[in-house]
mmCIF file of C-alpha atoms in Angstrom:
data_model
loop_
_atom_site.group_PDB
_atom_site.id
_atom_site.type_symbol
_atom_site.label_atom_id
_atom_site.label_comp_id
_atom_site.label_asym_id
_atom_site.label_seq_id
_atom_site.Cartn_x
_atom_site.Cartn_y
_atom_site.Cartn_z
ATOM 1 C CA UNK I 193 109.050 71.725 107.837
ATOM 2 C CA UNK I 194 106.806 74.681 106.431
ATOM 3 C CA UNK I 195 103.462 75.948 107.314
ATOM 4 C CA UNK I 196 100.868 76.704 104.454
ATOM 5 C CA UNK I 197 97.895 79.017 105.011
ATOM 6 C CA UNK I 198 95.525 80.812 102.679
ATOM 7 C CA UNK I 199 94.511 84.362 103.309
ATOM 8 C CA UNK I 200 91.283 85.978 101.657
ATOM 9 C CA UNK I 201 89.571 89.575 102.191
ATOM 10 C CA UNK I 202 85.987 89.973 101.173
ATOM 11 C CA UNK I 203 85.229 93.190 99.278
ATOM 12 C CA UNK I 204 84.639 96.489 101.146
ATOM 13 C CA UNK I 205 85.931 94.046 104.314
ATOM 14 C CA UNK I 206 88.530 95.268 106.564
ATOM 15 C CA UNK I 207 89.088 91.917 107.757
ATOM 16 C CA UNK I 208 91.692 89.335 106.211
ATOM 17 C CA UNK I 209 91.075 85.863 106.899
ATOM 18 C CA UNK I 210 93.816 83.278 107.602
ATOM 19 C CA UNK I 211 92.980 79.619 106.907
ATOM 20 C CA UNK I 212 94.447 76.262 106.424
ATOM 21 C CA UNK I 213 93.741 72.549 106.071
ATOM 22 C CA UNK I 214 92.170 72.514 109.184
ATOM 23 C CA UNK I 215 89.859 75.582 109.550
ATOM 24 C CA UNK I 216 90.388 79.366 110.677
ATOM 25 C CA UNK I 217 94.109 79.767 111.607
ATOM 26 C CA UNK I 218 93.806 83.614 112.417
ATOM 27 C CA UNK I 219 92.982 86.763 111.109
ATOM 28 C CA UNK I 220 94.042 90.647 110.877
ATOM 29 C CA UNK I 221 91.184 93.648 111.140
ATOM 30 C CA UNK I 222 92.439 96.879 109.896
ATOM 31 C CA UNK I 223 90.822 100.004 111.782
ATOM 32 C CA UNK I 224 89.683 102.076 108.883
ATOM 33 C CA UNK I 225 90.527 105.437 110.096
ATOM 34 C CA UNK I 226 93.752 105.045 111.824
ATOM 35 C CA UNK I 227 95.689 102.836 110.406
ATOM 36 C CA UNK I 228 95.977 100.672 113.152
ATOM 37 C CA UNK I 229 94.915 96.878 113.261
ATOM 38 C CA UNK I 230 94.502 93.899 115.695
ATOM 39 C CA UNK I 231 95.264 90.366 114.551
ATOM 40 C CA UNK I 232 95.769 86.418 115.810
ATOM 41 C CA UNK I 233 97.625 83.563 114.716
ATOM 42 C CA UNK I 234 97.450 80.389 116.514
ATOM 43 C CA UNK I 235 95.974 81.438 119.412
ATOM 44 C CA UNK I 236 98.221 84.595 119.844
ATOM 45 C CA UNK I 237 96.856 88.182 119.494
ATOM 46 C CA UNK I 238 98.816 91.043 118.029
ATOM 47 C CA UNK I 239 98.265 95.205 117.901
ATOM 48 C CA UNK I 240 100.153 96.458 115.400
ATOM 49 C CA UNK I 241 99.774 100.595 115.680
ATOM 50 C CA UNK I 242 101.419 103.889 114.920
ATOM 51 C CA UNK I 243 103.915 105.425 117.139
ATOM 52 C CA UNK I 244 102.489 109.005 116.098
ATOM 53 C CA UNK I 245 100.697 111.420 113.748
ATOM 54 C CA UNK I 246 102.150 111.073 110.287
ATOM 55 C CA UNK I 247 104.898 108.332 111.669
ATOM 56 C CA UNK I 248 106.061 105.696 109.237
ATOM 57 C CA UNK I 249 106.930 103.453 111.979
ATOM 58 C CA UNK I 250 104.366 101.171 113.501
ATOM 59 C CA UNK I 251 105.004 98.317 116.695
ATOM 60 C CA UNK I 252 103.352 95.306 116.935
ATOM 61 C CA UNK I 253 102.908 94.177 120.050
ATOM 62 C CA UNK I 254 101.803 90.735 121.976
ATOM 63 C CA UNK I 255 98.555 91.932 123.434
ATOM 64 C CA UNK I 256 98.694 89.187 126.467
ATOM 65 C CA UNK I 257 101.931 90.423 127.513
ATOM 66 C CA UNK I 258 101.656 93.743 126.610
ATOM 67 C CA UNK I 259 104.877 93.350 125.210
ATOM 68 C CA UNK I 260 107.089 94.592 122.052
ATOM 69 C CA UNK I 261 107.479 92.220 119.371
ATOM 70 C CA UNK I 262 108.734 94.336 116.720
ATOM 71 C CA UNK I 263 109.016 97.697 115.025
ATOM 72 C CA UNK I 264 108.143 98.011 111.429
ATOM 73 C CA UNK I 265 109.570 100.835 109.984
ATOM 74 C CA UNK I 266 108.197 101.435 106.010
ATOM 75 C CA UNK I 267 110.305 103.789 103.758
ATOM 76 C CA UNK I 268 109.249 106.921 102.408
ATOM 77 C CA UNK I 269 106.899 105.724 99.591
ATOM 78 C CA UNK I 270 105.965 102.138 101.570
ATOM 79 C CA UNK I 271 107.212 99.989 99.005
ATOM 80 C CA UNK I 272 109.614 98.411 101.271
ATOM 81 C CA UNK I 273 109.762 98.091 104.890
ATOM 82 C CA UNK I 274 112.240 96.488 107.796
ATOM 83 C CA UNK I 275 110.885 94.548 110.677
ATOM 84 C CA UNK I 276 113.251 94.776 113.732
ATOM 85 C CA UNK I 277 112.719 92.319 116.625
ATOM 86 C CA UNK I 278 114.909 92.038 119.406
ATOM 87 C CA UNK I 279 117.691 90.067 117.855
ATOM 88 C CA UNK I 280 117.095 89.963 114.366
ATOM 89 C CA UNK I 281 116.168 92.498 111.263
ATOM 90 C CA UNK I 282 113.933 91.236 108.635
ATOM 91 C CA UNK I 283 113.139 93.191 105.419
ATOM 92 C CA UNK I 284 109.284 93.112 103.515
ATOM 93 C CA UNK I 285 109.293 93.854 99.855
ATOM 94 C CA UNK I 286 107.626 93.118 96.461
ATOM 95 C CA UNK I 287 109.051 90.188 94.465
ATOM 96 C CA UNK I 288 107.267 90.782 91.338
ATOM 97 C CA UNK I 289 106.335 93.674 88.987
ATOM 98 C CA UNK I 290 102.786 93.084 89.346
ATOM 99 C CA UNK I 291 103.251 93.643 93.077
ATOM 100 C CA UNK I 292 101.173 89.742 93.296
ATOM 101 C CA UNK I 293 104.334 88.146 95.238
ATOM 102 C CA UNK I 294 105.951 89.490 98.370
ATOM 103 C CA UNK I 295 107.935 87.815 100.832
ATOM 104 C CA UNK I 296 109.911 88.920 104.545
ATOM 105 C CA UNK I 297 113.627 87.474 104.605
ATOM 106 C CA UNK I 298 116.531 88.629 106.241
ATOM 107 C CA UNK I 299 120.252 88.124 105.245
ATOM 108 C CA UNK I 300 119.915 83.922 105.671
ATOM 109 C CA UNK I 301 116.983 83.033 104.299
ATOM 110 C CA UNK I 302 113.191 83.839 103.547
ATOM 111 C CA UNK I 303 110.549 83.254 106.553
ATOM 112 C CA UNK I 304 107.559 84.377 104.400
ATOM 113 C CA UNK I 305 106.284 84.249 100.924
ATOM 114 C CA UNK I 306 103.214 85.308 99.380
ATOM 115 C CA UNK I 307 101.752 84.756 96.337
ATOM 116 C CA UNK I 308 98.529 86.517 95.579
ATOM 117 C CA UNK I 309 95.609 84.906 93.885
ATOM 118 C CA UNK I 310 94.289 88.509 92.817
ATOM 119 C CA UNK I 311 95.781 92.024 94.215
ATOM 120 C CA UNK I 312 93.464 92.477 96.936
ATOM 121 C CA UNK I 313 91.491 89.670 97.873
ATOM 122 C CA UNK I 314 93.094 86.475 98.242
ATOM 123 C CA UNK I 315 96.318 84.435 98.026
ATOM 124 C CA UNK I 316 98.609 81.478 99.995
ATOM 125 C CA UNK I 317 101.362 82.153 101.932
ATOM 126 C CA UNK I 318 104.267 79.798 102.618
ATOM 127 C CA UNK I 319 106.169 79.982 105.758
ATOM 128 C CA UNK I 320 108.910 79.124 108.637
ATOM 129 C CA UNK I 321 107.183 77.764 111.583
ATOM 130 C CA UNK I 322 109.642 79.732 113.921
ATOM 131 C CA UNK I 323 107.919 82.996 111.947
ATOM 132 C CA UNK I 324 104.420 82.553 112.469
ATOM 133 C CA UNK I 325 103.673 85.988 113.601
ATOM 134 C CA UNK I 326 105.485 87.608 110.407
ATOM 135 C CA UNK I 327 102.638 86.415 108.155
ATOM 136 C CA UNK I 328 100.470 88.922 110.644
ATOM 137 C CA UNK I 329 103.319 91.280 110.012
ATOM 138 C CA UNK I 330 103.679 91.134 106.010
ATOM 139 C CA UNK I 331 99.989 91.142 105.646
ATOM 140 C CA UNK I 332 99.781 94.401 107.714
ATOM 141 C CA UNK I 333 102.827 95.867 105.530
ATOM 142 C CA UNK I 334 101.033 94.589 102.203
ATOM 143 C CA UNK I 335 97.701 96.175 103.610
ATOM 144 C CA UNK I 336 99.105 99.820 104.259
ATOM 145 C CA UNK I 337 101.001 99.564 100.600
ATOM 146 C CA UNK I 338 97.524 98.659 99.288
ATOM 147 C CA UNK I 339 96.111 101.631 100.841
ATOM 148 C CA UNK I 340 99.239 104.068 100.193
ATOM 149 C CA UNK I 341 98.284 103.473 96.542
ATOM 150 C CA UNK I 342 94.397 104.106 96.830
ATOM 151 C CA UNK I 343 95.186 107.070 98.457
ATOM 152 C CA UNK I 344 93.389 105.714 101.304
#
């Protein structure tokens, strides 16, 4: 069994909209100045926040319980990332030269695969149902990568 979501982002917008065949599934809104973000998927809300000024580590926090869900550690060039949860370590990376495909995986399987229709404005995501929150984490990482490359 697998889940499927399409994502889209309008020009100059800071919000990614997530939809499936039933309608809106969630969203991810980036804070322009701080690089932090808030998002939701299937009714669960999350916050992404930096652990410090100029830090390459972000925390993914469930807003209902204020519990730490994961830490996201970018490598120096922000082209790869580790997503560290309480019991597992995942990785995020691009899957092609054009950087239009990316995945979240561990040593056993891929949990999230994204295929962009364009570099910034939309794409399709296939994910393992147990890792639905990793869809938001993956989009957050993708956005940080795009911002770094654009100099923002």
